[in-house]
Amino acid sequence: QVQLVESGGGLVQAGGSLRLSCAASGLPFSSYTMGWFRQAPGKEREFVAAIAWSGGSTDYADSVKGRFTMSRDIAKNTVYLQMNSLKPEDTAVYYCAGGYSGKGYTYWGQGTQVTVSS
């Protein structure tokens, strides 16, 4: 049974930082890519960042490059999203996702709210 459980969301002032965590279980990790997506009110869900479990290569949306860093802890089966220099436009529900590399995302977490006040 696959489970993705996010944590770490909250309320922060603009310019502040948060770190999101996603604890994963039940996945064939070596073949997987893990991603973070977000959805703001009234907007479509958008890609934020991704990491290949094997090798650790990363990819980022242009809107977060240089501010967000995605990483993984293999021993803990957990991925992280370190978010620095947060802006009000980063306010959204953030979702963790996992899927076979190159095949899209099959599994999704329940989401965690991030609110950035101006």
PDB file of C-alpha atoms in Angstrom:
ATOM      1  CA  GLN A   1       0.000   0.000   0.000  1.00  0.00           C
ATOM      2  CA  VAL A   2       1.445   3.331  -1.103  1.00  0.00           C
ATOM      3  CA  GLN A   3       1.325   6.250   1.275  1.00  0.00           C
ATOM      4  CA  LEU A   4       2.627   9.782   0.873  1.00  0.00           C
ATOM      5  CA  VAL A   5       2.254  11.955   3.961  1.00  0.00           C
ATOM      6  CA  GLU A   6       3.169  15.639   3.807  1.00  0.00           C
ATOM      7  CA  SER A   7       3.956  17.864   6.754  1.00  0.00           C
ATOM      8  CA  GLY A   8       5.576  21.206   7.489  1.00  0.00           C
ATOM      9  CA  GLY A   9       3.116  23.680   6.046  1.00  0.00           C
ATOM     10  CA  GLY A  10       2.013  26.778   7.908  1.00  0.00           C
ATOM     11  CA  LEU A  11       1.837  30.545   7.972  1.00  0.00           C
ATOM     12  CA  VAL A  12       4.959  32.593   7.361  1.00  0.00           C
ATOM     13  CA  GLN A  13       5.742  36.211   6.534  1.00  0.00           C
ATOM     14  CA  ALA A  14       7.092  37.191   3.153  1.00  0.00           C
ATOM     15  CA  GLY A  15      10.836  36.609   3.019  1.00  0.00           C
ATOM     16  CA  GLY A  16      10.624  33.753   5.485  1.00  0.00           C
ATOM     17  CA  SER A  17      11.321  30.050   5.100  1.00  0.00           C
ATOM     18  CA  LEU A  18       9.527  26.743   5.510  1.00  0.00           C
ATOM     19  CA  ARG A  19      10.560  23.140   4.974  1.00  0.00           C
ATOM     20  CA  LEU A  20       8.010  20.635   3.747  1.00  0.00           C
ATOM     21  CA  SER A  21       8.466  16.916   4.272  1.00  0.00           C
ATOM     22  CA  CYS A  22       6.905  13.966   2.489  1.00  0.00           C
ATOM     23  CA  ALA A  23       7.256  10.559   4.099  1.00  0.00           C
ATOM     24  CA  ALA A  24       6.745   7.815   1.532  1.00  0.00           C
ATOM     25  CA  SER A  25       6.101   4.107   1.865  1.00  0.00           C
ATOM     26  CA  GLY A  26       5.204   1.258  -0.445  1.00  0.00           C
ATOM     27  CA  LEU A  27       7.009   2.633  -3.488  1.00  0.00           C
ATOM     28  CA  PRO A  28       9.716   0.977  -5.633  1.00  0.00           C
ATOM     29  CA  PHE A  29      11.912   3.946  -4.889  1.00  0.00           C
ATOM     30  CA  SER A  30      14.830   3.140  -7.161  1.00  0.00           C
ATOM     31  CA  SER A  31      12.592   3.531 -10.233  1.00  0.00           C
ATOM     32  CA  TYR A  32      10.669   6.540  -9.034  1.00  0.00           C
ATOM     33  CA  THR A  33      10.652  10.286  -9.410  1.00  0.00           C
ATOM     34  CA  MET A  34       9.185  12.299  -6.553  1.00  0.00           C
ATOM     35  CA  GLY A  35       7.667  15.695  -7.121  1.00  0.00           C
ATOM     36  CA  TRP A  36       6.107  18.675  -5.410  1.00  0.00           C
ATOM     37  CA  PHE A  37       3.137  20.448  -6.914  1.00  0.00           C
ATOM     38  CA  ARG A  38       0.992  23.296  -5.657  1.00  0.00           C
ATOM     39  CA  GLN A  39      -2.492  24.621  -6.202  1.00  0.00           C
ATOM     40  CA  ALA A  40      -3.586  28.124  -5.300  1.00  0.00           C
ATOM     41  CA  PRO A  41      -7.263  29.076  -4.921  1.00  0.00           C
ATOM     42  CA  GLY A  42      -8.911  29.398  -8.309  1.00  0.00           C
ATOM     43  CA  LYS A  43      -5.845  28.158 -10.160  1.00  0.00           C
ATOM     44  CA  GLU A  44      -4.766  24.882 -11.681  1.00  0.00           C
ATOM     45  CA  ARG A  45      -2.280  22.612  -9.973  1.00  0.00           C
ATOM     46  CA  GLU A  46       1.263  23.446 -11.094  1.00  0.00           C
ATOM     47  CA  PHE A  47       4.623  21.751 -10.993  1.00  0.00           C
ATOM     48  CA  VAL A  48       7.102  23.037  -8.417  1.00  0.00           C
ATOM     49  CA  ALA A  49      10.039  20.626  -8.216  1.00  0.00           C
ATOM     50  CA  ALA A  50      11.072  17.021  -8.804  1.00  0.00           C
ATOM     51  CA  ILE A  51      13.871  14.683  -7.809  1.00  0.00           C
ATOM     52  CA  ALA A  52      14.940  11.332  -9.212  1.00  0.00           C
ATOM     53  CA  TRP A  53      15.181   8.908  -6.330  1.00  0.00           C
ATOM     54  CA  SER A  54      18.090   7.144  -7.974  1.00  0.00           C
ATOM     55  CA  GLY A  55      20.864   9.662  -8.513  1.00  0.00           C
ATOM     56  CA  GLY A  56      19.111  12.647  -6.986  1.00  0.00           C
ATOM     57  CA  SER A  57      18.925  14.861 -10.059  1.00  0.00           C
ATOM     58  CA  THR A  58      16.476  17.734  -9.610  1.00  0.00           C
ATOM     59  CA  ASP A  59      14.268  19.966 -11.693  1.00  0.00           C
ATOM     60  CA  TYR A  60      12.471  23.177 -10.743  1.00  0.00           C
ATOM     61  CA  ALA A  61       9.805  25.469 -12.042  1.00  0.00           C
ATOM     62  CA  ASP A  62      11.238  28.809 -13.157  1.00  0.00           C
ATOM     63  CA  SER A  63       9.153  30.593 -10.529  1.00  0.00           C
ATOM     64  CA  VAL A  64      10.996  28.872  -7.654  1.00  0.00           C
ATOM     65  CA  LYS A  65      14.526  28.420  -9.036  1.00  0.00           C
ATOM     66  CA  GLY A  66      17.094  29.816  -6.658  1.00  0.00           C
ATOM     67  CA  ARG A  67      14.607  29.935  -3.770  1.00  0.00           C
ATOM     68  CA  PHE A  68      13.410  26.335  -3.337  1.00  0.00           C
ATOM     69  CA  THR A  69      15.534  23.213  -2.934  1.00  0.00           C
ATOM     70  CA  MET A  70      14.265  19.656  -3.152  1.00  0.00           C
ATOM     71  CA  SER A  71      16.198  16.838  -1.517  1.00  0.00           C
ATOM     72  CA  ARG A  72      15.757  13.266  -0.379  1.00  0.00           C
ATOM     73  CA  ASP A  73      16.806  11.149   2.583  1.00  0.00           C
ATOM     74  CA  ILE A  74      17.103   7.587   1.332  1.00  0.00           C
ATOM     75  CA  ALA A  75      17.356   6.084   4.818  1.00  0.00           C
ATOM     76  CA  LYS A  76      14.105   7.768   5.877  1.00  0.00           C
ATOM     77  CA  ASN A  77      12.242   7.364   2.565  1.00  0.00           C
ATOM     78  CA  THR A  78      11.471  11.055   2.802  1.00  0.00           C
ATOM     79  CA  VAL A  79      11.698  13.965   0.411  1.00  0.00           C
ATOM     80  CA  TYR A  80      11.913  17.593   1.431  1.00  0.00           C
ATOM     81  CA  LEU A  81      11.191  20.970  -0.085  1.00  0.00           C
ATOM     82  CA  GLN A  82      13.184  23.769   1.496  1.00  0.00           C
ATOM     83  CA  MET A  83      11.462  27.035   0.640  1.00  0.00           C
ATOM     84  CA  ASN A  84      13.352  30.287   1.197  1.00  0.00           C
ATOM     85  CA  SER A  85      12.560  33.907   0.358  1.00  0.00           C
ATOM     86  CA  LEU A  86       8.887  33.069   0.298  1.00  0.00           C
ATOM     87  CA  LYS A  87       6.503  35.387  -1.508  1.00  0.00           C
ATOM     88  CA  PRO A  88       2.730  35.874  -1.109  1.00  0.00           C
ATOM     89  CA  GLU A  89       2.297  34.276  -4.535  1.00  0.00           C
ATOM     90  CA  ASP A  90       3.757  31.046  -3.126  1.00  0.00           C
ATOM     91  CA  THR A  91       0.572  30.653  -1.072  1.00  0.00           C
ATOM     92  CA  ALA A  92      -1.045  27.352  -2.048  1.00  0.00           C
ATOM     93  CA  VAL A  93      -1.752  23.808  -1.008  1.00  0.00           C
ATOM     94  CA  TYR A  94       1.423  21.842  -1.671  1.00  0.00           C
ATOM     95  CA  TYR A  95       1.198  18.218  -2.754  1.00  0.00           C
ATOM     96  CA  CYS A  96       3.807  15.498  -2.797  1.00  0.00           C
ATOM     97  CA  ALA A  97       3.618  13.029  -5.677  1.00  0.00           C
ATOM     98  CA  GLY A  98       5.423   9.932  -6.890  1.00  0.00           C
ATOM     99  CA  GLY A  99       5.571   7.988 -10.115  1.00  0.00           C
ATOM    100  CA  TYR A 100       7.751   5.843 -12.323  1.00  0.00           C
ATOM    101  CA  SER A 101      10.414   8.026 -13.877  1.00  0.00           C
ATOM    102  CA  GLY A 102       9.177   9.368 -17.200  1.00  0.00           C
ATOM    103  CA  LYS A 103       5.668   7.959 -16.727  1.00  0.00           C
ATOM    104  CA  GLY A 104       3.958  10.760 -14.845  1.00  0.00           C
ATOM    105  CA  TYR A 105       2.781  10.835 -11.255  1.00  0.00           C
ATOM    106  CA  THR A 106       0.568   8.052  -9.969  1.00  0.00           C
ATOM    107  CA  TYR A 107       0.439   8.619  -6.258  1.00  0.00           C
ATOM    108  CA  TRP A 108      -0.420  11.809  -4.394  1.00  0.00           C
ATOM    109  CA  GLY A 109      -0.398  12.979  -0.820  1.00  0.00           C
ATOM    110  CA  GLN A 110      -3.224  14.794   0.899  1.00  0.00           C
ATOM    111  CA  GLY A 111      -1.587  18.212   0.665  1.00  0.00           C
ATOM    112  CA  THR A 112      -0.331  20.740   3.169  1.00  0.00           C
ATOM    113  CA  GLN A 113      -1.282  24.423   3.269  1.00  0.00           C
ATOM    114  CA  VAL A 114       1.389  27.090   2.903  1.00  0.00           C
ATOM    115  CA  THR A 115       0.308  30.675   3.489  1.00  0.00           C
ATOM    116  CA  VAL A 116       2.692  33.588   2.983  1.00  0.00           C
ATOM    117  CA  SER A 117       1.554  36.922   4.368  1.00  0.00           C
ATOM    118  CA  SER A 118       2.726  40.242   2.951  1.00  0.00           C
TER     119      SER A 118
END
